[in-house]
Structure formats: C-alpha cells, structure tokens
Tab-separated table of C-alpha atoms in Angstrom:
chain	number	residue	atom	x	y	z
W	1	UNK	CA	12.023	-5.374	10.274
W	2	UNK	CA	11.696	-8.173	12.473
W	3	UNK	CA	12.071	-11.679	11.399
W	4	UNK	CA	8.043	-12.271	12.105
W	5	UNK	CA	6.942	-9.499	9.447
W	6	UNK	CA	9.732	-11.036	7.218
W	7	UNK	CA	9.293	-12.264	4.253
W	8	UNK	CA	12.631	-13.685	2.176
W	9	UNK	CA	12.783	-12.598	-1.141
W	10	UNK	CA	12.130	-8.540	0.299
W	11	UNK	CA	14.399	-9.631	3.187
W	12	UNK	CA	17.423	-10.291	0.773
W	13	UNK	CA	17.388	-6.939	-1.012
W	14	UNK	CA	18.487	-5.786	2.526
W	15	UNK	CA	21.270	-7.504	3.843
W	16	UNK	CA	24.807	-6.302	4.076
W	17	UNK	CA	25.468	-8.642	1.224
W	18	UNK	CA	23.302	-7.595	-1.303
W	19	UNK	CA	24.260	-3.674	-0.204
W	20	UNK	CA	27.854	-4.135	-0.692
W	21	UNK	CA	27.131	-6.068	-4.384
W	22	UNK	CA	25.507	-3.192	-5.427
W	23	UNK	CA	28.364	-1.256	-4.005
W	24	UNK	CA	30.537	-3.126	-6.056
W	25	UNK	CA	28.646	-2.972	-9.284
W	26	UNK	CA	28.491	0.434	-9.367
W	27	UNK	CA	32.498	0.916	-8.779
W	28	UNK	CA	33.073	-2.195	-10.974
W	29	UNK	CA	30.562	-0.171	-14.017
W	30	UNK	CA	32.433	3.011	-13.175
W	31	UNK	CA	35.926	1.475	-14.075
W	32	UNK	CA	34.852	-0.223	-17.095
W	33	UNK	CA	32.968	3.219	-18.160
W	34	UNK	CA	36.229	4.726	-17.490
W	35	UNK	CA	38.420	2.302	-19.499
W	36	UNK	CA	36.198	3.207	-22.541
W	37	UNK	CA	37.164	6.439	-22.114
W	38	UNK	CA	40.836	5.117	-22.535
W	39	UNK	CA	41.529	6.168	-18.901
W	40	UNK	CA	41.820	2.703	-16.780
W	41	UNK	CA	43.459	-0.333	-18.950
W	42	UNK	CA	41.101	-2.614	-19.923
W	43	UNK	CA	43.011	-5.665	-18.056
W	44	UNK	CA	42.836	-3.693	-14.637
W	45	UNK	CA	38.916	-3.381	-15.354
W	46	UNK	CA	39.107	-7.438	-16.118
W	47	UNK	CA	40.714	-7.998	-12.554
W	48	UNK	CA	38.621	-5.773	-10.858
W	49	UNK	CA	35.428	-8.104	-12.256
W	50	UNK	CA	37.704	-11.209	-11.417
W	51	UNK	CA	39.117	-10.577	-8.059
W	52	UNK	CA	36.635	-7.933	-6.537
W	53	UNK	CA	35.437	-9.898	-3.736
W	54	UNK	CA	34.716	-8.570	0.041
W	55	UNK	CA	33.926	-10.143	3.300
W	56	UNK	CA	31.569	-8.726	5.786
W	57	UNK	CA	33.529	-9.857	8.847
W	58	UNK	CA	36.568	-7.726	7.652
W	59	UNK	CA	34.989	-4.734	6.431
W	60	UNK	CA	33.619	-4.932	9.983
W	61	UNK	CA	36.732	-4.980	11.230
W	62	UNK	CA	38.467	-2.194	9.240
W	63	UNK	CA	35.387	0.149	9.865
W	64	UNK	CA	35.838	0.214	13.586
W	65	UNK	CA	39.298	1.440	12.519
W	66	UNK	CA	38.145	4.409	10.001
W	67	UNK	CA	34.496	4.885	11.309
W	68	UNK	CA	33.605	4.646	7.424
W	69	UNK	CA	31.240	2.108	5.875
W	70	UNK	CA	32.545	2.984	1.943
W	71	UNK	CA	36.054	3.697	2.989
W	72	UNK	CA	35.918	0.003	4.953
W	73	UNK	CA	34.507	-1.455	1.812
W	74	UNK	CA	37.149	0.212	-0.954
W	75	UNK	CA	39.918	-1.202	1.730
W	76	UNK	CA	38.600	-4.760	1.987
W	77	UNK	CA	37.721	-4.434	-1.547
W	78	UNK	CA	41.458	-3.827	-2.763
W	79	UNK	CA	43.006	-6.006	-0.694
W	80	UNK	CA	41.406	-8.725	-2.866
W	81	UNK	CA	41.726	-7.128	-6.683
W	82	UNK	CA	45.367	-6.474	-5.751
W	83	UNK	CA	47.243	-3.189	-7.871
W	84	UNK	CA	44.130	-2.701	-10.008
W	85	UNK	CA	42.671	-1.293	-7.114
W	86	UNK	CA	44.319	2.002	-7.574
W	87	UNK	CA	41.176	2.772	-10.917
W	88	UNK	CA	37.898	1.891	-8.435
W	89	UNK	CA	36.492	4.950	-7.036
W	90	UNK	CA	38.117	7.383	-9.129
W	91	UNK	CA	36.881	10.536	-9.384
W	92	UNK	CA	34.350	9.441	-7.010
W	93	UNK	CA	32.684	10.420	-3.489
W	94	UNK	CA	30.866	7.852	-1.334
W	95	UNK	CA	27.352	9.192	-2.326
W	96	UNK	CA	27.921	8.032	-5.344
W	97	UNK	CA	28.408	4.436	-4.342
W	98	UNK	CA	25.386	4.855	-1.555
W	99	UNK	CA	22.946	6.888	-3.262
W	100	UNK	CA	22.797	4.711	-6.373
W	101	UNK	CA	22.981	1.795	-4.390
W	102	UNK	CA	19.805	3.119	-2.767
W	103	UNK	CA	18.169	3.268	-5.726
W	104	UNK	CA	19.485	0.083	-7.045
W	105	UNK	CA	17.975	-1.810	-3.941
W	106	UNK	CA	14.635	0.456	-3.745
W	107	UNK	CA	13.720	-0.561	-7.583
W	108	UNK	CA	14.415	-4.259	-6.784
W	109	UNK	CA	12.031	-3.836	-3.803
W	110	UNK	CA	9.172	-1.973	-5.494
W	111	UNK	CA	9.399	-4.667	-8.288
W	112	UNK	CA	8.353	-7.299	-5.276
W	113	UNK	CA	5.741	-4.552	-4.525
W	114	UNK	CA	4.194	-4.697	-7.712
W	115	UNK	CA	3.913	-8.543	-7.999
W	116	UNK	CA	2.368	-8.052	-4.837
W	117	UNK	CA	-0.314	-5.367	-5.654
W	118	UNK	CA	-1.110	-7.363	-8.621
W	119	UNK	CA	-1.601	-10.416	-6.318
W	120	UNK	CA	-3.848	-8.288	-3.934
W	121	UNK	CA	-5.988	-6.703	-6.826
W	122	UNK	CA	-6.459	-10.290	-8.250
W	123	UNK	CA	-7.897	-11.482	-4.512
W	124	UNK	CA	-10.179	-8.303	-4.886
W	125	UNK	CA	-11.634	-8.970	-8.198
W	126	UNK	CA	-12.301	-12.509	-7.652
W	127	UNK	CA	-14.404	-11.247	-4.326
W	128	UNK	CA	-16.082	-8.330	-6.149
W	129	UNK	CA	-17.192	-10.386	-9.041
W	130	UNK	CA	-18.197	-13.005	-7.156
W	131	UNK	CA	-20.394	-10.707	-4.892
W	132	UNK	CA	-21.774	-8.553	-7.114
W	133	UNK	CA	-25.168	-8.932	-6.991
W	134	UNK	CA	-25.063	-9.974	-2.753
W	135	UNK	CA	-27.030	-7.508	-1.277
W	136	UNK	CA	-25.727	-6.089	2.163
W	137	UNK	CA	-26.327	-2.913	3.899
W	138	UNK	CA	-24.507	0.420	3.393
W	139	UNK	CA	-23.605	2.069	5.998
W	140	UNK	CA	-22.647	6.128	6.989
W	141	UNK	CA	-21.180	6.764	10.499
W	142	UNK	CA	-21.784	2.958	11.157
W	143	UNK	CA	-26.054	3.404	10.935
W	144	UNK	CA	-27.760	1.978	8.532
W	145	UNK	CA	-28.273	3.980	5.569
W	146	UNK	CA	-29.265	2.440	2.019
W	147	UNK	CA	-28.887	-1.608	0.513
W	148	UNK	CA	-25.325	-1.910	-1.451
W	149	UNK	CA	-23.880	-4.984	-2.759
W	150	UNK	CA	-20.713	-6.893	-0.729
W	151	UNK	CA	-19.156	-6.668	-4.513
W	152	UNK	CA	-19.539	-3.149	-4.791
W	153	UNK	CA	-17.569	-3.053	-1.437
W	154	UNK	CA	-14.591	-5.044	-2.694
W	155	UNK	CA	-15.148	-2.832	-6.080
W	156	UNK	CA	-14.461	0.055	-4.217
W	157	UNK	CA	-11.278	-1.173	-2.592
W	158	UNK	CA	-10.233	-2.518	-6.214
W	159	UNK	CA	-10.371	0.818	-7.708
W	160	UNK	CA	-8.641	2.342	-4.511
W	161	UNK	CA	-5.962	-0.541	-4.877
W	162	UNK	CA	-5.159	0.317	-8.304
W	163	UNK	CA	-4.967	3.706	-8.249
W	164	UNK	CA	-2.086	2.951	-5.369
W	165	UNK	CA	-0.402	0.521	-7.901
W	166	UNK	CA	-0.485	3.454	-10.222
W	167	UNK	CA	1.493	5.896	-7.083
W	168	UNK	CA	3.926	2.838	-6.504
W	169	UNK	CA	4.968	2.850	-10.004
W	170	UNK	CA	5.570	6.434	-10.398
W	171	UNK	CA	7.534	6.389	-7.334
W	172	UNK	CA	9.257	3.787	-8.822
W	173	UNK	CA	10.175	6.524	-11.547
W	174	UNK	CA	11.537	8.817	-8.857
W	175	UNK	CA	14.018	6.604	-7.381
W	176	UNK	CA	15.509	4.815	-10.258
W	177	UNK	CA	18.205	7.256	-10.885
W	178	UNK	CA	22.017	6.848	-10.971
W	179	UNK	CA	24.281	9.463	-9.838
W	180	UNK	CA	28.155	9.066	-10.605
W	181	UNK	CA	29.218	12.799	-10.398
W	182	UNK	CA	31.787	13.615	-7.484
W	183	UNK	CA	32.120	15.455	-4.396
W	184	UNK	CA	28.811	18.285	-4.636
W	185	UNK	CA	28.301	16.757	-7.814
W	186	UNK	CA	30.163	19.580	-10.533
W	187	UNK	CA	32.066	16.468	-12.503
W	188	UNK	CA	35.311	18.106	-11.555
W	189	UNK	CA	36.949	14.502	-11.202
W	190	UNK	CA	34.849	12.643	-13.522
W	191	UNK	CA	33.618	12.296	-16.671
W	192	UNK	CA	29.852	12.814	-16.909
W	193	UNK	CA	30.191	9.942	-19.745
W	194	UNK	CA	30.856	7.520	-16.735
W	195	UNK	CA	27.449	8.397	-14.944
W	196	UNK	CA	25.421	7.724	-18.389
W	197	UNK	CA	27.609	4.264	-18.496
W	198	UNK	CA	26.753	3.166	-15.304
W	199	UNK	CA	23.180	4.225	-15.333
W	200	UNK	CA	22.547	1.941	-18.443
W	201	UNK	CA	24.288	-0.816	-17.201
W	202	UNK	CA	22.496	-0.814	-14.178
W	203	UNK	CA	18.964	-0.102	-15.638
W	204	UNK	CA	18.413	3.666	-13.960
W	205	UNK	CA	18.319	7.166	-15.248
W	206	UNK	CA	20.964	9.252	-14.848
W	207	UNK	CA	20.433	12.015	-12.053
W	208	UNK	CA	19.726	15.411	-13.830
W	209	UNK	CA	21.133	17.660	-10.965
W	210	UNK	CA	22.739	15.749	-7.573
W	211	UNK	CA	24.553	18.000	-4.888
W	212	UNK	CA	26.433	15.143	-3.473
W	213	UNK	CA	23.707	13.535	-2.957
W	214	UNK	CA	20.392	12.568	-5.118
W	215	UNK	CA	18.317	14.894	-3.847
W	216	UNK	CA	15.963	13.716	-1.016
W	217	UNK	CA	12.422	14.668	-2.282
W	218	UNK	CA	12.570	11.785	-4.257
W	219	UNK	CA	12.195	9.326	-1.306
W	220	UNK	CA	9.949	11.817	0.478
W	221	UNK	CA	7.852	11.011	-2.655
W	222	UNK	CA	7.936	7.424	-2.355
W	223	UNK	CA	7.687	6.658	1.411
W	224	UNK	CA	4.124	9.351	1.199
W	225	UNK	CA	3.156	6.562	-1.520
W	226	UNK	CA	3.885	3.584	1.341
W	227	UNK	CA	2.045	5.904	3.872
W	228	UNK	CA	-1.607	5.636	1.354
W	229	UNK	CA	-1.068	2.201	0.404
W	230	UNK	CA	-0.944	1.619	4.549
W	231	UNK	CA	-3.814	3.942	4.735
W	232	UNK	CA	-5.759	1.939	2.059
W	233	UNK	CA	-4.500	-1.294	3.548
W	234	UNK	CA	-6.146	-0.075	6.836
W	235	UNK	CA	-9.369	1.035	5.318
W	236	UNK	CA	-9.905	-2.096	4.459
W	237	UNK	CA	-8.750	-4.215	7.531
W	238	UNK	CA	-11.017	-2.089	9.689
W	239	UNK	CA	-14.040	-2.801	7.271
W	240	UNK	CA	-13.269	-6.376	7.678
W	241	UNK	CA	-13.047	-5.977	11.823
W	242	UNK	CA	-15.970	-4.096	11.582
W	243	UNK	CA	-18.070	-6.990	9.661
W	244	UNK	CA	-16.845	-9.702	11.715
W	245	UNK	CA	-18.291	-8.105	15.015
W	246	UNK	CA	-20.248	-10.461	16.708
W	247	UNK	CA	-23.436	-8.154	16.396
W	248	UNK	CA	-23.031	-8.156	12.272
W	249	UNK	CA	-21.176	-10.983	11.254
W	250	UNK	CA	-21.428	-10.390	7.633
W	251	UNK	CA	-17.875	-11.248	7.066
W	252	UNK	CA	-15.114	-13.355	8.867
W	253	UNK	CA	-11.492	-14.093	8.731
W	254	UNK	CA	-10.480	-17.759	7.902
W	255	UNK	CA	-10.460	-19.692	11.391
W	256	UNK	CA	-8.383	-23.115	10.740
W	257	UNK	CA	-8.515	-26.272	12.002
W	258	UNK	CA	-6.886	-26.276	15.870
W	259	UNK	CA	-6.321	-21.985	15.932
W	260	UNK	CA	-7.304	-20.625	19.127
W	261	UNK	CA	-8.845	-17.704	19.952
W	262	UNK	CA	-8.183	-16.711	23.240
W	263	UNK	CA	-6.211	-17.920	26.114
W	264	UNK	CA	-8.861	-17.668	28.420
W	265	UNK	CA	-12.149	-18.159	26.281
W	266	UNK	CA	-12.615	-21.055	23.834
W	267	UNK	CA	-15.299	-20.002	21.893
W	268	UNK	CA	-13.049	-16.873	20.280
W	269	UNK	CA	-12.814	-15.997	16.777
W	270	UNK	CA	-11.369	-12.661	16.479
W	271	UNK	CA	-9.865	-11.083	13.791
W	272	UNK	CA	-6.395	-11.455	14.588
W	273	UNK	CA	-5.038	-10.453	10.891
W	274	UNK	CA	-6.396	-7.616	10.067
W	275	UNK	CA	-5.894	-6.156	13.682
W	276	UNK	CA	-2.507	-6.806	12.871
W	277	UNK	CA	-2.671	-4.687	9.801
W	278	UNK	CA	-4.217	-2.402	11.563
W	279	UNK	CA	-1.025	-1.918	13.841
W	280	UNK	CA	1.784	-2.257	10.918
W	281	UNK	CA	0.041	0.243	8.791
W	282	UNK	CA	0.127	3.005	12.075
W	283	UNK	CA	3.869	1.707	11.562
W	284	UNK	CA	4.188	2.521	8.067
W	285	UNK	CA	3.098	5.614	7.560
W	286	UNK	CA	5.147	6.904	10.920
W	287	UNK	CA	8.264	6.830	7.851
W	288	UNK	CA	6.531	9.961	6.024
W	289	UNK	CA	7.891	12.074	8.406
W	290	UNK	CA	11.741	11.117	8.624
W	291	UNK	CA	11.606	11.068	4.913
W	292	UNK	CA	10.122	14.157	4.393
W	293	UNK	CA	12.019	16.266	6.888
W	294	UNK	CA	15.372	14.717	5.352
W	295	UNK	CA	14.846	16.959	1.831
W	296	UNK	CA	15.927	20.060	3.832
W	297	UNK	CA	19.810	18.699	4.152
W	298	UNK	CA	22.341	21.490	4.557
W	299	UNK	CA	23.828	22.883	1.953
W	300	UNK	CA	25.358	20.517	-0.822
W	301	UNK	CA	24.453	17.612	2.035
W	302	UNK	CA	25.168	16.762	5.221
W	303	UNK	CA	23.993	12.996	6.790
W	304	UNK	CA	21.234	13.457	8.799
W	305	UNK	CA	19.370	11.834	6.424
W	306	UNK	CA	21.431	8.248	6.562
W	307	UNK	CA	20.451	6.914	9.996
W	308	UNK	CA	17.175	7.033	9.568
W	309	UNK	CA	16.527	5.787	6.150
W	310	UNK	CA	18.768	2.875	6.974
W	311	UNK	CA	15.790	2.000	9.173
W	312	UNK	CA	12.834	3.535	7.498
W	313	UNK	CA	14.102	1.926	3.990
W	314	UNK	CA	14.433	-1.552	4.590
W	315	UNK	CA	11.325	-1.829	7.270
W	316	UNK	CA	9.288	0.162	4.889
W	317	UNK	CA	9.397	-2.171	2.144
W	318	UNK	CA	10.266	-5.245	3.926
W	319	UNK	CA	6.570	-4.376	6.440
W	320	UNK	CA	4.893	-3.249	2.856
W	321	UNK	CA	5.367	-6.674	1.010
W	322	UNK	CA	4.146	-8.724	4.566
W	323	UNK	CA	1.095	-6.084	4.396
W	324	UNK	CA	0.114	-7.178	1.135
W	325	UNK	CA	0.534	-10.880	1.391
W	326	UNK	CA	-1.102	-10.801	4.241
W	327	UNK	CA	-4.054	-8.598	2.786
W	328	UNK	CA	-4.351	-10.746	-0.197
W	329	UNK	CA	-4.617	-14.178	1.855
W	330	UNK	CA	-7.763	-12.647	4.258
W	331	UNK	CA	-9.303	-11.438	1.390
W	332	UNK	CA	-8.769	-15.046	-0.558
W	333	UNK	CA	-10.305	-16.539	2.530
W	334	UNK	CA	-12.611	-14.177	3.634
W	335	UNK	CA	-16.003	-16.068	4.964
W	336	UNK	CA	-19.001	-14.366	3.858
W	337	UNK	CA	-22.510	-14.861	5.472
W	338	UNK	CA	-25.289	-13.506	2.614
W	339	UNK	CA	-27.786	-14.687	5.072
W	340	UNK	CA	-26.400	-12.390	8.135
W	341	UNK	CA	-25.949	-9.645	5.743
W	342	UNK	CA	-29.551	-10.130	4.173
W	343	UNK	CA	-31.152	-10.013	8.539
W	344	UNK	CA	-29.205	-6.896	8.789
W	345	UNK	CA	-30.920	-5.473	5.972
W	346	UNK	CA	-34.201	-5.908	7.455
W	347	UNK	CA	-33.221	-5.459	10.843
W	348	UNK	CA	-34.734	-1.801	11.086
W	349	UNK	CA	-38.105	-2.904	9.623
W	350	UNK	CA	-37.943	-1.012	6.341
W	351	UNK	CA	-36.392	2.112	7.220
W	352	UNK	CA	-33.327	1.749	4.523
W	353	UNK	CA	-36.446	3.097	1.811
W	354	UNK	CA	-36.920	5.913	3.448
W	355	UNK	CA	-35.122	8.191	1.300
W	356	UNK	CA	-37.310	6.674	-1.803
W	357	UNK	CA	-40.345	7.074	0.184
W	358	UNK	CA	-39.703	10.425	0.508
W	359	UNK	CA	-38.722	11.010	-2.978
W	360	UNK	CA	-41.982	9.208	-4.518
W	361	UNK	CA	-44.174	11.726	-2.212
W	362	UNK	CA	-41.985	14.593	-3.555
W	363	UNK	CA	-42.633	13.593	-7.656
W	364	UNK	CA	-46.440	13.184	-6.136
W	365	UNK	CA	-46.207	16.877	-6.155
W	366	UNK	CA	-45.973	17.542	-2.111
W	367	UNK	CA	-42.745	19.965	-1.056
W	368	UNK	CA	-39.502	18.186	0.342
W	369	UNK	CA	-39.998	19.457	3.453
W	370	UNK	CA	-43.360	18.060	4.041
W	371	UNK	CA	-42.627	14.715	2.558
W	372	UNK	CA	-39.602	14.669	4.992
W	373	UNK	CA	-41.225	15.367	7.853
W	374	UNK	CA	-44.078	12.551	7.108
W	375	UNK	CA	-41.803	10.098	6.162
W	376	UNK	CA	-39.237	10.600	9.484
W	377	UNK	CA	-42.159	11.119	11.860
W	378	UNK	CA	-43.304	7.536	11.207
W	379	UNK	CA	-39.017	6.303	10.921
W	380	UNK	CA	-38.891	7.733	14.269
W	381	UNK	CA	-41.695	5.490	15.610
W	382	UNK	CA	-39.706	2.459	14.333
W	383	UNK	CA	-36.353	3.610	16.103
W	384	UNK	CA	-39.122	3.634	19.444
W	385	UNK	CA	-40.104	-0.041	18.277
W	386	UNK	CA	-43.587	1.624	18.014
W	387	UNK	CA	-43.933	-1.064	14.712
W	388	UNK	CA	-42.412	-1.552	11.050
W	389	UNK	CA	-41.820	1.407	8.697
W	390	UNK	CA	-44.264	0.307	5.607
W	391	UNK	CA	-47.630	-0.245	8.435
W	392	UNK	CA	-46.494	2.614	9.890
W	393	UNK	CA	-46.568	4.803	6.831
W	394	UNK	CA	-50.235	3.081	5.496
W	395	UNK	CA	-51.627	4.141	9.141
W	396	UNK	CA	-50.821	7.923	8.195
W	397	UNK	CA	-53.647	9.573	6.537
W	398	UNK	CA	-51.163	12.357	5.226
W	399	UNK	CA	-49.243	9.629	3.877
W	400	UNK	CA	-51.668	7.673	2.227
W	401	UNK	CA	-53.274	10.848	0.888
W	402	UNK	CA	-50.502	10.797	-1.552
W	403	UNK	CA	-49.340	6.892	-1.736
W	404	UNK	CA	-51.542	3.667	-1.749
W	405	UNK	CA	-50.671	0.112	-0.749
W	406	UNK	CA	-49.633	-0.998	-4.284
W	407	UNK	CA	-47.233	2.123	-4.923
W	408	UNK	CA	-45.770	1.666	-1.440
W	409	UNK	CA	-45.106	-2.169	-2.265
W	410	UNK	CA	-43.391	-1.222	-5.531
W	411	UNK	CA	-40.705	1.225	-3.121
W	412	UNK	CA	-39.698	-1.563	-0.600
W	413	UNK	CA	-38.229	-3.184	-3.362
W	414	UNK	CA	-34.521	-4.077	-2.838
W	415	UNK	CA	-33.756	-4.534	-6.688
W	416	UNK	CA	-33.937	-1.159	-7.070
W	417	UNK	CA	-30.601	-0.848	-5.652
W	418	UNK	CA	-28.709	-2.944	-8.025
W	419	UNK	CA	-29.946	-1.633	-11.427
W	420	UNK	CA	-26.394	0.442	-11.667
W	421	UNK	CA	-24.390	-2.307	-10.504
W	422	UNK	CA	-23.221	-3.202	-13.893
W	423	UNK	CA	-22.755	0.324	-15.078
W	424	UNK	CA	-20.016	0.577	-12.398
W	425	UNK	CA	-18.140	-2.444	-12.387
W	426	UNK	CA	-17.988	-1.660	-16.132
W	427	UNK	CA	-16.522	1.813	-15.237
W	428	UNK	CA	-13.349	-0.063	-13.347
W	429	UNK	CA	-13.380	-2.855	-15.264
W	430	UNK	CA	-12.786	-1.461	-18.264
C-alpha cells in the first residue's frame, strides 16, 4: 500500500524485517522443540537464540544467487549462528517457515483491526445516541418515503458494524494456525511434537491437515470478510455523500480552517473523505477474487498463490486499518443540520403520511384499494404542485366521508414515528 493510505503500526507488520523475525521465530521454536525431544543439544538451541541475526541487504544479495527467499534467509541466517546452524530447519520445508509466518503476521494485523472496529463502533454510538430522537426523512430509491430518526441511521450502521467485528474475529480463528510438518505435510522428517511446540509458543493452533501448505480456503475466508467490511464501509460513505448534496444538506464532512475545496471554485465543500472511501473500498474487495481462486492449488501445492497474496495481504490490511480510521474520524466530526433535515421533511407538503392516511380510511371500514386510490389521487395533485396533501384530502368529499378535520390532524403527527425508537436501540444495545 502506498505510503498515503499508510498508517505505521499496520505498516510495520509488513516489512521485510518483521517477515524475516517471524521467520526466525518459528525456526528458532522449532530447534528448541526439537532439543526437548533430545534431538538438537540444548547449547546449539542457546546459540541459535544468541547469534541468529540476518541482514536484509545480504539476504538480498544471496537470493539473486539461489532465486530463493527461505533458502537466502537459512544462508544469511547461518553465517551468523556459526556450526549450530546445521539443527535450524530440520525436518523442515519452506512452507513451514512462510505459511506460519503468514499467519503470525495476519493475527498481529487483525488485532490492529479490532482496536479499530471498536474505535469505529464507539464513533457510531456516540452519533446514534446522540440523534436518537432527530427526526429526518427516510428514504427508498432516494424519494421520500416515511420520517426516521438520524440515530436510527447511525443505529443501523452500528448493528451492521458489529456484526462485521463478529466476521473479523472468526476469520481471525481461521488464520491463526501453525503448521511445522514437512515437505506435503506426512511428518516423515519431523516430529509432530515440534508443530504443537511451536504453535504454543507462538500463540496459534496447530494445523489439523496441511499439504505443504495451510490450506488456502482459510484466507479466501478472511479476505471475503475485508470485502463486507469495505462493502459496509461504503454503505455508509455513500449515505454520507448523499446527505451532504447541496440540495439536502442534512449532513456534512468536517471542513477546517484554510481546506480548500476546489482549485477553480472557492466556495467548495465536497466530501472529499468519504469519496475516498468510496474508491479504496472498490480496492478492497477486488482481493476476494485472487484469494479465492488460490484454494484450487495443484496437487499437494504449487505457488501460484504467493505473488499475489504478497500484494493482496499486506494492502488488504494495511488499506483496511486507513478505512477505519478514516471512517471513525468523519463520523466523530460529522456536521449535522436538524433544521435542513426537519425542511426536507416537509418539503412534499405532507405526503410522508400518506401510508397512515390510507391505513386510518382502511380501519374506517373502506377496502384498501379504494382508500389507496383516494389517498394517491390527491398525493398526485401535490407532486403537480396543485396544493398541500392535508387541504387536498379535506377538499375530497370521498375523503372526508370517512375522516374529519380533527382525525386528519391527529395523522400528520410526526411523533408517531418515534414511539419504537427505544424498543430498537434496546434490541442492539443490549
């Protein structure tokens, strides 16, 4: 990921350096898991810990010699522990260093993830509770439809939010296995003993079946859990570009002191941020597809799979945890206008109460159908700016045949669409 969508701490997991400490863990655990098996002497395992140091620069250097990233390691690696060196990687084949290493580095990453959902669904409770009784108006294919509240918007995303959390930490489950068990993974050349060792040192499971590889439909599962939290992440953003159009203005990003706009026009305010989530979430969710079409590897494995999920892996999470800061600080900041939202509730002149119009004329005792066609004859009129819904509907003899002035007051009553407000915030809120 590019330094811009960057953020350190997720950064680090992904460097060279942090890759080939993990690599060295894991061969470091594996010799010391040996030795209490009585098969490496415990000093060698004490010089391995002492001495195993590598340098990037040389492993560089040997690699454009054996065209072989673990092989380049082990090399650099032993010319610094000396004739210990001859116990690390026994037994071993370079998915066992990779795989785990993988897994090692994708735990420490969803971790971040996690601090960061919780930081997001914080920022979304705060809003939603704050909100909760704001009236604003609901919306179906971007038309007016019925009064909501702004808090029962952010609800919404809260509940969405969490149930991603929820994904993210089962996927966490997935990934946070350790496999130690040899070329196509039969134990031939090491002690199964050795895998359990390493996994508890290193805080995984241990891999129930591995080829020579972990097998692959465990990252297919977690990069389709980045994919929804990008989809959700975009849900929300476009909401939020949606609001801030100049012609509803409910909602706007944070505009500080001396940003700018526009190049060419200085009265700009556009929602820069959540355009920009916009984009990165099309980004994330283009990994599904690499990860899911590397499950099908070829036979015991082959390494189709390792070019691309040295790209997908580290942008993935690296682009996730930007995502959700980012997310969290619009939402901290949002501006919200009450008074714009309340204008836009009564822009069409009472037509949100149709559908309680209608249903009032229906417990009256006349048929859906006529009720339906009384109440939409007179909404059409309003959508012709022919007048407002309520004199509309008292200037219809069929209408007032069934409703009088009083009962028709008592409908265009925007309380009525908060009673349950409380019953569902206690539903998520639990």
């Amino acid at each position: 990921m590019i330094p811009r969508y960057s953020r350190p701490q997720m950064a680090s997991i992904w460097t060279d350096e942090n890759k080939f400490n993990t690599w060295f863990q894991i061969e470091a655990y594996a010799a010391e898991g040996l030795s209490k098996l009585g098969k490496v002497p415990a000093e060698a395992v004490q010089q391995i810990w002492e001495k195993g140091k590598f340098d990037k620069k040389r492993i560089d250097e040997i690699e454009l010699e054996v065209k072989h990233d673990v092989i380049a390691f082990l090399t650099n690696l032993g010319e610094n522990v000396g004739d210990a060196a001859r116990y690390i990687h026994q037994g071993m084949t370079s998915s066992d260093v990779l795989d785990t290493s993988f897994n090692m580095r994708l735990t420490q990453s969803i971790d971040i993830l996690l601090a960061d959902m919780d930081k997001m669904l914080a920022s979304l409770k705060k809003r939603a509770e704050e909100h909760k009784y704001t009236i604003c108006m609901g919306r179906s294919h971007g038309i007016h439809a019925e009064p909501t509240t702004f808090g029962l918007k952010m609800l919404g995303y809260y509940a969405e939010f969490e149930r991603n959390k929820k994904r993210l930490e089962q996927a966490r489950e997935e990934v946070a296995t350790c496999a130690i068990s040899g070329a196509v993974g039969t134990f031939a050349t090491i002690d199964p003993r050795v895998e359990e060792y390493v996994a508890e040192k290193l805080g995984l499971k241990v891999e129930p079946v591995s080829t020579q590889v972990i097998p692959r439909d465990r990252y297919a599962m977690l990069f389709s859990v980045i994919g929804v939290i990008a989809s959700s992440v975009e849900r929300l953003a476009v909401e939020i570009r949606h609001l801030q159009r100049t012609e509803v203005r409910e909602v706007e990003e944070y505009f500080s002191a001396g940003q700018k706009g526009s190049s060419a026009m200085p009265h700009k305010r556009n929602p820069v941020l959540s355009e920009n989530l916009t984009g990165l979430a099309r980004l994330m969710r283009s990994y599904v597809i690499p990860a899911m079409e590397n499950v099908a590897l070829w036979h015991e494995r082959d390494i189709s799979h390792s070019s691309n999920e040295r790209i997908i892996a580290p942008d993935a999470m690296i682009g996730m945890d930007f995502i959700l800061n980012r997310l969290a600080g619009i939402i901290d900041k949002l501006l919200v206008y009450p008074e714009n939202m309340m204008n836009n509730v009564n822009r069409l002149k009472g037509l949100i109460f149709s559908q309680r119009t209608m249903l009032k004329m229906v417990d009256k005792g006349v048929t859906r159908e006529q009720a339906y066609k009384i109440v939409q004859r007179n909404a059409m009129k309003v959508w012709a700016n022919e007048g407002n819904f309520k004199d509309l509907l008292l200037a219809d003899s069929d209408f007032t045949a069934v409703l009088n002035e009083q009962e028709v007051d008592e409908l265009f009553d925007l309380n009525f669409y908060t009673a349950q407000i409380d019953f569902i915030f206690k539903k998520v809120f639990k």
